[in-house]
Amino acid sequence: MATISGFVPHNRPVKPRKSKLLKKAVSAAADGETAAAVEPKNEVSAPGRPCPLARLPGEIRRMIFSSLDYHSLIRLSTTSRFFHRTVVPRTLADPLEMLQFVLRAANFPQHWPKEKGSNPHPGNFECYICFRIRSPDLFDANQLQQAIIDDQGYVIRGNVSPDTKVVGVSLRRFCIECGLLAGLHAPSDSLTTKTGVEFWVCKCRKLWPRPAVLMCPVCCDTCPFRLRKHGILAPKVPEAAALA
């Protein structure tokens, strides 16, 4: 499965004297605006000549990052490789602020569908789990509309024990990658993207294109679906039954 890439970091070192974002971050720290924040990855020294913000202690940087809004965190994470490793906007920003940002970004003209011309495009879509606007080939055309979760917040697929406390929730749009991580896509699921590409999910919850890959090279699970014949997606028949 092709890795779904995020923001591509800039290769050139940041010049803080020309960065309005860094000036805003430093001034916010000087005003004492602090909040709880988590730096999810290990700190690595910046390549080449690091900017003054990268040379600050980790606690001071976390205080600065917690005072930035979601859009500023995204921009900061794309300024250099160092900040791409240490700044993960989805873990630092407020969920309500991320939701509002994605709703605004979904209306930008560059994400609109293109129905006319020689290269029609269904447009880009928003994911309400990772709060990103993503390509249509990263979304299932027939995704789940509802899910059942237990009291721990885990998705339940299949039979439910009578003693288990469950609740049904309505789902907004989510990308395939987030669906795999959240357990919304289970092994043996067949997915068709909004661009018409077909995938299947193996036992180790990896996504493989069909019919290009019919056996997972990691867990050796086989694709439970045959190729389409006469418009019908038939399940794979075991060899013993086929020879009978």
Coordinates of N, CA and C in Angstrom, one line a residue:
M1 N 0.8 -1.2 0.0 CA 0.0 0.0 0.0 C 0.9 1.2 0.0
A2 N 0.6 2.1 -0.9 CA 1.4 3.3 -1.0 C 1.1 4.2 0.3
T3 N 2.2 4.7 0.8 CA 2.1 5.5 2.0 C 1.5 6.8 1.7
I4 N 0.5 7.2 2.5 CA -0.2 8.4 2.3 C 0.6 9.5 3.0
S5 N 1.2 10.4 2.2 CA 2.1 11.4 2.7 C 1.3 12.6 3.2
G6 N 2.0 13.3 4.2 CA 1.4 14.5 4.7 C 2.0 15.7 4.0
F7 N 2.4 16.7 4.8 CA 3.0 17.9 4.3 C 4.5 17.6 4.0
V8 N 4.9 18.1 2.9 CA 6.3 17.9 2.5 C 7.2 19.0 3.1
P9 N 8.2 18.7 3.9 CA 8.9 19.8 4.6 C 9.8 20.5 3.6
H10 N 10.1 21.7 4.0 CA 11.0 22.6 3.2 C 12.4 22.2 3.4
N11 N 13.3 22.2 2.4 CA 14.6 21.7 2.5 C 15.6 22.8 2.9
R12 N 15.2 24.1 2.8 CA 16.1 25.1 3.2 C 15.9 25.6 4.6
P13 N 16.9 26.0 5.3 CA 16.8 26.4 6.7 C 15.9 27.6 6.8
V14 N 15.2 27.7 7.9 CA 14.3 28.9 8.1 C 15.1 30.1 8.6
K15 N 14.7 31.2 8.1 CA 15.3 32.5 8.5 C 14.3 33.2 9.4
P16 N 14.5 33.1 10.7 CA 13.5 33.6 11.6 C 13.2 35.1 11.5
R17 N 14.2 35.9 11.0 CA 14.0 37.3 11.0 C 13.0 37.7 9.9
K18 N 12.7 36.8 8.9 CA 11.7 37.1 7.9 C 10.4 36.3 8.1
S19 N 10.3 35.5 9.2 CA 9.1 34.7 9.4 C 8.2 35.4 10.4
K20 N 7.0 35.8 9.9 CA 6.1 36.4 10.8 C 5.5 35.4 11.8
L21 N 5.4 34.1 11.4 CA 4.9 33.1 12.2 C 5.8 32.9 13.5
L22 N 7.1 32.9 13.3 CA 8.0 32.7 14.4 C 8.0 33.9 15.3
K23 N 7.8 35.1 14.8 CA 7.7 36.3 15.6 C 6.5 36.2 16.5
K24 N 5.4 35.8 15.9 CA 4.1 35.6 16.6 C 4.3 34.6 17.7
A25 N 5.0 33.5 17.4 CA 5.1 32.5 18.4 C 6.0 32.9 19.6
V26 N 7.0 33.7 19.3 CA 7.9 34.1 20.4 C 7.2 35.2 21.2
S27 N 6.4 36.1 20.6 CA 5.7 37.1 21.3 C 4.6 36.4 22.2
A28 N 4.0 35.4 21.7 CA 3.0 34.7 22.5 C 3.6 34.1 23.7
A29 N 4.8 33.5 23.6 CA 5.5 32.9 24.7 C 5.9 34.0 25.7
A30 N 6.3 35.2 25.2 CA 6.7 36.3 26.1 C 5.5 36.8 26.9
D31 N 4.3 36.7 26.4 CA 3.1 37.1 27.1 C 2.6 36.1 28.1
G32 N 3.2 35.0 28.2 CA 2.9 34.0 29.2 C 1.7 33.1 28.8
E33 N 1.3 33.1 27.5 CA 0.1 32.3 27.2 C 0.6 30.8 27.0
T34 N 0.2 30.0 28.0 CA 0.6 28.6 28.0 C -0.6 27.7 28.1
A35 N -0.4 26.5 27.6 CA -1.5 25.5 27.7 C -0.8 24.1 27.6
A36 N -1.6 23.1 28.0 CA -1.0 21.7 28.0 C -0.9 21.3 26.5
A37 N 0.3 20.7 26.2 CA 0.6 20.3 24.8 C 1.5 19.1 24.9
V38 N 1.4 18.3 23.9 CA 2.2 17.0 23.8 C 3.1 17.0 22.6
E39 N 4.3 16.8 22.8 CA 5.2 16.6 21.6 C 5.4 15.2 21.4
P40 N 4.8 14.6 20.3 CA 4.6 13.2 20.2 C 5.8 12.4 19.8
K41 N 6.8 13.1 19.3 CA 8.0 12.4 18.8 C 9.3 12.9 19.5
N42 N 10.3 12.0 19.4 CA 11.5 12.4 20.1 C 12.2 13.6 19.4
E43 N 12.8 14.4 20.2 CA 13.4 15.6 19.7 C 14.7 15.2 19.0
V44 N 14.9 15.8 17.8 CA 16.1 15.5 17.0 C 16.7 16.9 16.6
S45 N 18.0 17.0 16.7 CA 18.6 18.3 16.4 C 18.4 18.6 15.0
A46 N 18.1 19.9 14.7 CA 17.8 20.4 13.3 C 19.1 20.3 12.5
P47 N 18.9 19.8 11.2 CA 20.1 19.7 10.3 C 20.6 21.1 10.0
G48 N 21.9 21.2 9.8 CA 22.5 22.5 9.4 C 22.5 23.5 10.6
R49 N 22.2 24.7 10.3 CA 22.1 25.7 11.3 C 20.7 25.9 11.8
P50 N 20.4 25.5 13.0 CA 19.0 25.6 13.5 C 18.6 27.0 13.8
C51 N 17.3 27.3 13.7 CA 16.8 28.6 14.0 C 16.8 28.7 15.5
P52 N 16.6 30.0 16.0 CA 16.6 30.2 17.5 C 15.5 29.4 18.2
L53 N 14.3 29.2 17.5 CA 13.2 28.5 18.2 C 13.6 27.1 18.3
A54 N 14.3 26.5 17.4 CA 14.7 25.1 17.5 C 15.7 24.8 18.6
R55 N 16.5 25.9 19.0 CA 17.5 25.7 20.1 C 16.9 25.9 21.5
L56 N 15.7 26.3 21.6 CA 15.0 26.4 22.9 C 14.8 25.1 23.5
P57 N 14.7 25.0 24.8 CA 14.4 23.7 25.5 C 13.0 23.2 25.1
G58 N 12.8 21.9 25.2 CA 11.6 21.3 24.8 C 10.4 21.9 25.5
E59 N 10.5 22.2 26.8 CA 9.4 22.7 27.6 C 8.9 24.1 27.1
I60 N 9.9 24.9 26.7 CA 9.6 26.2 26.2 C 8.9 26.1 24.8
R61 N 9.4 25.2 24.0 CA 8.8 25.0 22.7 C 7.4 24.5 22.8
R62 N 7.1 23.6 23.7 CA 5.7 23.1 23.9 C 4.8 24.2 24.4
M63 N 5.3 25.2 25.2 CA 4.5 26.3 25.6 C 4.2 27.2 24.4
I64 N 5.1 27.4 23.5 CA 4.9 28.2 22.3 C 3.9 27.5 21.4
F65 N 4.1 26.3 21.1 CA 3.3 25.5 20.2 C 1.8 25.5 20.7
S66 N 1.6 25.5 22.0 CA 0.3 25.4 22.5 C -0.5 26.7 22.4
S67 N 0.2 27.8 22.1 CA -0.5 29.1 21.9 C -0.8 29.4 20.5
L68 N -0.4 28.5 19.6 CA -0.7 28.7 18.1 C -2.0 28.1 17.7
D69 N -2.6 28.6 16.7 CA -3.9 28.0 16.2 C -3.5 26.9 15.2
Y70 N -4.5 26.2 14.8 CA -4.3 25.0 13.9 C -3.6 25.4 12.6
H71 N -4.1 26.4 12.0 CA -3.4 26.8 10.7 C -2.0 27.2 10.9
S72 N -1.7 27.9 12.0 CA -0.3 28.3 12.3 C 0.6 27.0 12.5
L73 N 0.0 26.0 13.2 CA 0.8 24.8 13.5 C 1.1 24.1 12.2
I74 N 0.1 24.1 11.3 CA 0.3 23.4 10.0 C 1.5 24.1 9.2
R75 N 1.4 25.4 9.2 CA 2.5 26.2 8.5 C 3.8 26.0 9.1
L76 N 3.9 26.0 10.5 CA 5.1 25.8 11.2 C 5.7 24.4 10.9
S77 N 4.8 23.4 10.8 CA 5.3 22.0 10.5 C 5.9 21.8 9.1
T78 N 5.7 22.8 8.2 CA 6.2 22.7 6.9 C 7.4 23.5 6.6
T79 N 7.9 24.2 7.6 CA 9.0 25.1 7.4 C 10.3 24.4 7.4
S80 N 10.5 23.3 8.0 CA 11.8 22.6 8.1 C 11.6 21.2 8.5
R81 N 12.6 20.4 8.3 CA 12.5 18.9 8.7 C 12.4 18.8 10.2
F82 N 13.0 19.7 10.9 CA 13.0 19.6 12.4 C 11.6 19.8 12.9
F83 N 10.9 20.8 12.4 CA 9.5 21.1 12.8 C 8.5 20.1 12.3
H84 N 8.8 19.5 11.1 CA 8.0 18.4 10.6 C 8.0 17.2 11.5
R85 N 9.2 17.0 12.1 CA 9.3 15.8 13.1 C 8.7 16.1 14.4
T86 N 8.8 17.4 14.9 CA 8.4 17.7 16.3 C 7.0 18.3 16.4
V87 N 6.5 18.8 15.3 CA 5.2 19.5 15.4 C 4.1 18.7 14.7
V88 N 3.2 18.1 15.4 CA 2.1 17.3 14.8 C 0.8 18.1 15.1
P89 N 0.3 18.9 14.2 CA -0.8 19.8 14.5 C -2.0 19.1 15.1
R90 N -2.3 17.9 14.6 CA -3.6 17.2 15.1 C -3.5 16.9 16.6
T91 N -2.3 16.8 17.2 CA -2.2 16.4 18.6 C -2.1 17.7 19.4
L92 N -1.9 18.8 18.8 CA -1.6 20.1 19.6 C -2.8 21.0 19.6
A93 N -3.6 21.0 18.5 CA -4.7 22.0 18.3 C -6.0 21.5 19.0
D94 N -6.9 22.4 19.2 CA -8.2 22.2 19.8 C -9.1 21.5 18.8
P95 N -9.8 20.4 19.1 CA -10.6 19.7 18.1 C -11.7 20.6 17.5
L96 N -12.3 21.5 18.3 CA -13.3 22.4 17.7 C -12.7 23.3 16.7
E97 N -11.5 23.8 17.0 CA -10.8 24.7 16.1 C -10.4 24.0 14.8
M98 N -10.0 22.7 14.9 CA -9.7 21.9 13.7 C -10.9 21.7 12.9
L99 N -12.1 21.4 13.5 CA -13.3 21.2 12.8 C -13.7 22.5 12.0
Q100 N -13.6 23.6 12.6 CA -13.9 24.9 12.0 C -13.0 25.2 10.8
F101 N -11.7 24.8 11.0 CA -10.8 25.1 9.9 C -11.1 24.2 8.7
V102 N -11.4 22.9 8.9 CA -11.6 22.0 7.8 C -12.9 22.4 7.1
L103 N -13.9 22.8 7.8 CA -15.2 23.2 7.2 C -15.0 24.5 6.3
R104 N -14.1 25.4 6.7 CA -13.8 26.5 5.9 C -13.0 26.1 4.7
A105 N -12.0 25.2 4.9 CA -11.1 24.8 3.8 C -11.8 24.0 2.8
A106 N -12.9 23.3 3.1 CA -13.6 22.4 2.2 C -14.3 23.3 1.1
N107 N -14.5 24.6 1.4 CA -15.2 25.5 0.4 C -14.2 26.2 -0.4
F108 N -12.9 26.0 -0.3 CA -11.9 26.7 -1.1 C -12.1 26.2 -2.6
P109 N -12.0 27.1 -3.6 CA -12.2 26.7 -5.0 C -11.3 25.5 -5.5
Q110 N -10.1 25.4 -4.9 CA -9.2 24.3 -5.4 C -9.7 22.9 -5.0
H111 N -10.7 22.8 -4.1 CA -11.2 21.5 -3.7 C -12.5 21.2 -4.4
W112 N -13.0 22.1 -5.2 CA -14.3 21.9 -5.9 C -14.2 20.8 -6.9
P113 N -15.3 20.1 -7.2 CA -15.3 19.1 -8.3 C -15.2 19.8 -9.7
K114 N -14.6 19.1 -10.6 CA -14.5 19.6 -12.0 C -15.2 18.6 -12.9
E115 N -16.4 19.0 -13.4 CA -17.2 18.1 -14.2 C -17.0 18.4 -15.7
K116 N -16.5 19.5 -16.1 CA -16.3 19.9 -17.5 C -14.8 19.7 -17.9
G117 N -14.6 19.6 -19.2 CA -13.2 19.5 -19.7 C -12.9 18.1 -19.9
S118 N -11.6 17.9 -20.4 CA -11.1 16.6 -20.7 C -10.7 15.8 -19.5
N119 N -10.5 16.4 -18.3 CA -10.0 15.7 -17.2 C -11.0 16.0 -16.0
P120 N -12.1 15.4 -15.9 CA -13.1 15.6 -14.8 C -12.5 15.1 -13.5
H121 N -12.9 15.8 -12.4 CA -12.3 15.4 -11.1 C -13.5 15.5 -10.1
P122 N -13.6 14.5 -9.2 CA -14.7 14.6 -8.2 C -14.5 15.6 -7.1
G123 N -13.3 16.2 -7.1 CA -13.0 17.1 -6.0 C -12.4 16.5 -4.8
N124 N -11.9 17.3 -3.9 CA -11.3 16.7 -2.7 C -12.3 16.7 -1.6
F125 N -12.0 15.9 -0.6 CA -13.0 15.7 0.5 C -12.3 15.9 1.8
E126 N -13.1 16.2 2.8 CA -12.6 16.4 4.2 C -12.7 15.2 5.0
C127 N -11.7 14.9 5.8 CA -11.8 13.8 6.8 C -12.0 14.4 8.2
Y128 N -13.0 13.9 8.9 CA -13.3 14.5 10.2 C -12.7 13.6 11.4
I129 N -11.7 12.8 11.0 CA -10.9 12.1 12.0 C -9.5 12.8 12.1
C130 N -8.8 12.9 10.9 CA -7.5 13.6 10.9 C -7.6 15.0 10.6
F131 N -8.8 15.5 10.3 CA -9.1 17.0 10.0 C -8.1 17.5 8.9
R132 N -8.2 16.8 7.7 CA -7.5 17.2 6.6 C -8.3 17.1 5.3
I133 N -8.0 17.9 4.3 CA -8.7 17.9 3.0 C -7.8 17.0 2.2
R134 N -8.3 15.9 1.6 CA -7.5 14.9 1.0 C -8.1 14.5 -0.4
S135 N -7.2 13.8 -1.2 CA -7.6 13.4 -2.5 C -8.7 12.4 -2.5
P136 N -9.6 12.4 -3.6 CA -10.7 11.5 -3.6 C -10.3 10.0 -3.7
D137 N -9.1 9.7 -4.1 CA -8.7 8.3 -4.1 C -8.3 7.8 -2.8
L138 N -8.5 8.6 -1.7 CA -8.2 8.2 -0.3 C -9.5 8.0 0.5
F139 N -10.6 8.0 -0.2 CA -11.9 7.8 0.5 C -12.7 6.7 -0.1
D140 N -13.4 5.9 0.7 CA -14.2 4.8 0.3 C -15.6 5.4 -0.2
A141 N -16.0 5.0 -1.4 CA -17.2 5.5 -1.9 C -18.5 5.0 -1.2
N142 N -18.3 3.9 -0.5 CA -19.4 3.3 0.3 C -19.1 3.1 1.8
Q143 N -18.6 4.1 2.4 CA -18.1 4.0 3.7 C -19.3 3.8 4.7
L144 N -19.0 3.4 5.9 CA -20.0 3.2 6.9 C -20.6 4.5 7.3
Q145 N -21.9 4.5 7.6 CA -22.7 5.7 8.0 C -22.9 5.6 9.5
Q146 N -22.8 4.4 10.1 CA -23.0 4.3 11.6 C -22.1 3.2 12.1
A147 N -21.8 3.3 13.3 CA -20.9 2.3 14.0 C -21.3 2.0 15.4
I148 N -21.0 0.8 15.9 CA -21.3 0.5 17.3 C -20.0 0.5 18.1
I149 N -19.9 1.2 19.2 CA -18.7 1.2 20.0 C -19.1 0.8 21.4
D150 N -18.1 0.3 22.1 CA -18.3 -0.1 23.5 C -18.0 1.0 24.4
D151 N -18.1 0.7 25.8 CA -17.9 1.8 26.7 C -16.4 2.3 26.8
Q152 N -15.5 1.6 26.1 CA -14.1 2.0 26.1 C -13.8 2.8 24.8
G153 N -14.8 2.9 23.9 CA -14.6 3.7 22.7 C -14.1 2.9 21.5
Y154 N -14.1 1.6 21.6 CA -13.6 0.7 20.5 C -14.7 0.3 19.6
V155 N -14.5 0.3 18.3 CA -15.5 -0.2 17.4 C -15.7 -1.7 17.5
I156 N -17.0 -2.1 17.5 CA -17.3 -3.5 17.5 C -17.8 -3.9 16.2
R157 N -17.2 -5.0 15.7 CA -17.7 -5.6 14.4 C -18.1 -7.0 14.7
G158 N -19.2 -7.4 14.2 CA -19.7 -8.8 14.4 C -20.7 -8.9 15.5
N159 N -20.8 -10.0 16.1 CA -21.7 -10.3 17.2 C -21.3 -9.5 18.5
V160 N -22.3 -9.1 19.2 CA -22.1 -8.4 20.5 C -22.6 -9.2 21.6
S161 N -21.8 -9.3 22.7 CA -22.2 -10.0 23.9 C -23.4 -9.2 24.6
P162 N -24.4 -10.0 25.1 CA -25.5 -9.3 25.8 C -25.0 -8.4 27.0
D163 N -23.8 -8.8 27.6 CA -23.3 -8.1 28.8 C -22.5 -6.9 28.4
T164 N -22.2 -6.7 27.1 CA -21.4 -5.6 26.7 C -22.3 -4.3 26.5
K165 N -21.8 -3.2 27.1 CA -22.5 -2.0 27.0 C -22.0 -1.3 25.7
V166 N -23.0 -1.1 24.8 CA -22.6 -0.5 23.5 C -23.5 0.7 23.2
V167 N -23.1 1.5 22.2 CA -23.9 2.6 21.8 C -23.6 2.8 20.3
G168 N -24.7 3.2 19.6 CA -24.5 3.5 18.2 C -24.2 4.9 17.9
V169 N -23.3 5.2 17.0 CA -23.0 6.6 16.7 C -23.0 6.8 15.2
S170 N -23.4 8.0 14.8 CA -23.4 8.3 13.4 C -22.0 8.8 13.0
L171 N -21.5 8.4 11.8 CA -20.2 8.7 11.4 C -20.2 9.8 10.3
R172 N -19.3 10.8 10.4 CA -19.1 11.7 9.3 C -18.0 11.1 8.4
R173 N -17.7 11.9 7.3 CA -16.8 11.3 6.3 C -15.4 11.1 6.9
F174 N -14.8 10.0 6.6 CA -13.4 9.8 7.1 C -12.6 9.1 5.9
C175 N -11.3 9.3 5.9 CA -10.5 8.7 4.9 C -10.2 7.3 5.2
I176 N -9.7 6.5 4.2 CA -9.4 5.1 4.4 C -8.4 4.9 5.4
E177 N -7.3 5.7 5.4 CA -6.2 5.5 6.4 C -6.8 5.6 7.8
C178 N -7.6 6.6 8.1 CA -8.1 6.8 9.4 C -9.1 5.6 9.8
G179 N -9.8 5.2 8.7 CA -10.7 4.0 9.0 C -10.0 2.8 9.4
L180 N -8.8 2.5 8.8 CA -8.0 1.4 9.2 C -7.5 1.5 10.6
L181 N -7.0 2.7 10.9 CA -6.5 3.0 12.3 C -7.5 2.9 13.4
A182 N -8.8 3.3 13.0 CA -9.8 3.4 14.0 C -10.6 2.0 14.1
G183 N -10.3 1.1 13.2 CA -11.0 -0.2 13.2 C -12.3 -0.1 12.5
L184 N -12.6 0.9 11.7 CA -13.8 1.0 11.0 C -13.8 0.2 9.7
H185 N -12.6 -0.1 9.2 CA -12.4 -1.1 8.1 C -11.8 -2.3 8.7
A186 N -12.5 -3.4 8.6 CA -12.0 -4.7 9.1 C -11.4 -5.6 8.1
P187 N -10.6 -6.6 8.5 CA -10.1 -7.5 7.5 C -11.1 -8.2 6.6
S188 N -10.8 -8.4 5.4 CA -11.7 -9.0 4.4 C -12.7 -8.0 3.8
D189 N -12.6 -6.7 4.2 CA -13.4 -5.7 3.6 C -13.0 -5.4 2.2
S190 N -13.9 -5.1 1.3 CA -13.7 -4.7 0.0 C -14.0 -3.2 -0.1
L191 N -13.1 -2.4 -0.6 CA -13.2 -0.9 -0.7 C -13.1 -0.5 -2.1
T192 N -13.9 0.5 -2.5 CA -13.9 1.1 -3.8 C -13.8 2.6 -3.6
T193 N -12.7 3.2 -4.0 CA -12.5 4.6 -3.8 C -13.4 5.4 -4.7
K194 N -13.5 6.7 -4.4 CA -14.3 7.6 -5.2 C -13.9 7.8 -6.6
T195 N -12.6 7.3 -6.9 CA -12.1 7.4 -8.3 C -12.3 6.0 -8.9
G196 N -12.9 5.0 -8.3 CA -13.2 3.7 -8.9 C -12.1 2.7 -8.7
V197 N -11.1 2.9 -7.9 CA -10.0 1.9 -7.7 C -10.5 1.0 -6.6
E198 N -10.2 -0.3 -6.7 CA -10.7 -1.3 -5.8 C -9.5 -1.8 -4.9
F199 N -9.8 -1.9 -3.6 CA -8.8 -2.4 -2.6 C -9.5 -3.5 -1.8
W200 N -8.6 -4.2 -1.1 CA -9.1 -5.2 -0.1 C -8.2 -5.1 1.2
V201 N -8.8 -5.4 2.3 CA -8.1 -5.3 3.6 C -7.7 -6.7 4.1
C202 N -6.4 -6.9 4.4 CA -5.9 -8.2 4.8 C -6.0 -8.4 6.4
K203 N -5.6 -9.5 6.9 CA -5.7 -9.8 8.3 C -4.8 -8.8 9.2
C204 N -3.7 -8.4 8.6 CA -2.9 -7.4 9.4 C -3.3 -6.0 9.1
R205 N -4.5 -5.8 8.6 CA -5.1 -4.5 8.4 C -4.3 -3.6 7.4
K206 N -3.7 -4.2 6.4 CA -3.0 -3.4 5.4 C -3.9 -3.4 4.1
L207 N -3.8 -2.4 3.4 CA -4.6 -2.2 2.2 C -3.9 -2.5 0.9
W208 N -4.5 -3.4 0.1 CA -3.8 -3.8 -1.1 C -4.8 -3.6 -2.3
P209 N -4.2 -3.2 -3.5 CA -5.1 -3.0 -4.7 C -5.5 -4.4 -5.3
R210 N -6.7 -4.4 -5.8 CA -7.2 -5.6 -6.4 C -7.5 -5.3 -7.9
P211 N -7.1 -6.1 -8.8 CA -6.5 -7.5 -8.6 C -5.0 -7.5 -8.7
A212 N -4.3 -6.4 -8.6 CA -2.8 -6.4 -8.7 C -2.2 -7.3 -7.6
V213 N -2.7 -7.2 -6.4 CA -2.2 -7.9 -5.2 C -3.3 -8.8 -4.7
L214 N -3.2 -10.1 -4.8 CA -4.2 -11.0 -4.3 C -3.7 -11.8 -3.1
M215 N -2.5 -11.6 -2.6 CA -2.0 -12.2 -1.4 C -1.1 -11.2 -0.7
C216 N -1.3 -11.0 0.6 CA -0.6 -10.0 1.4 C 0.8 -10.6 1.6
P217 N 1.9 -9.8 1.3 CA 3.3 -10.3 1.5 C 3.7 -10.3 2.9
V218 N 2.9 -9.7 3.8 CA 3.3 -9.6 5.2 C 2.7 -10.7 6.0
C219 N 1.4 -10.9 6.0 CA 0.7 -12.0 6.7 C 0.3 -13.1 5.9
C220 N 0.5 -13.1 4.6 CA 0.1 -14.2 3.6 C -1.4 -14.4 3.6
D221 N -2.2 -13.4 3.9 CA -3.6 -13.6 3.8 C -4.0 -13.4 2.3
T222 N -5.0 -14.2 1.9 CA -5.4 -14.1 0.5 C -6.6 -13.3 0.3
C223 N -6.8 -12.7 -0.8 CA -7.9 -11.8 -1.1 C -9.2 -12.7 -1.1
P224 N -10.2 -12.3 -0.3 CA -11.4 -13.1 -0.3 C -12.4 -12.9 -1.4
F225 N -12.0 -12.1 -2.4 CA -12.9 -11.8 -3.5 C -12.2 -12.1 -4.8
R226 N -13.1 -12.7 -5.7 CA -12.6 -12.9 -7.1 C -12.7 -11.6 -7.9
L227 N -12.3 -11.7 -9.1 CA -12.5 -10.6 -10.0 C -13.9 -10.5 -10.4
R228 N -14.3 -9.3 -10.8 CA -15.7 -9.1 -11.1 C -16.0 -9.8 -12.4
K229 N -17.1 -10.6 -12.4 CA -17.6 -11.3 -13.6 C -19.1 -10.9 -13.8
H230 N -19.3 -10.4 -14.9 CA -20.7 -10.0 -15.3 C -21.3 -9.0 -14.3
G231 N -20.4 -8.1 -13.7 CA -20.9 -7.1 -12.8 C -21.2 -7.6 -11.4
I232 N -20.8 -8.9 -11.1 CA -21.1 -9.4 -9.8 C -19.8 -9.7 -9.1
L233 N -19.6 -9.3 -7.8 CA -18.4 -9.5 -7.0 C -18.6 -10.8 -6.3
A234 N -18.0 -11.9 -6.7 CA -18.2 -13.2 -6.1 C -17.1 -13.5 -5.1
P235 N -17.5 -14.1 -3.9 CA -16.5 -14.5 -3.0 C -15.6 -15.6 -3.5
K236 N -14.4 -15.7 -3.0 CA -13.4 -16.7 -3.4 C -13.9 -18.1 -2.9
V237 N -13.9 -19.0 -3.8 CA -14.3 -20.4 -3.4 C -13.1 -21.2 -3.0
P238 N -13.1 -21.9 -1.9 CA -11.9 -22.7 -1.5 C -11.6 -23.8 -2.6
E239 N -10.3 -24.1 -2.7 CA -9.9 -25.0 -3.7 C -10.6 -26.4 -3.6
A240 N -10.8 -26.9 -2.3 CA -11.4 -28.2 -2.1 C -12.8 -28.2 -2.7
A241 N -13.6 -27.1 -2.5 CA -14.9 -27.0 -3.0 C -14.9 -26.9 -4.5
A242 N -13.9 -26.2 -5.0 CA -13.9 -26.0 -6.5 C -13.6 -27.3 -7.2
L243 N -12.8 -28.2 -6.6 CA -12.4 -29.5 -7.2 C -13.5 -30.6 -7.0
A244 N -14.4 -30.3 -6.1 CA -15.5 -31.3 -5.8 C -16.5 -31.5 -7.0

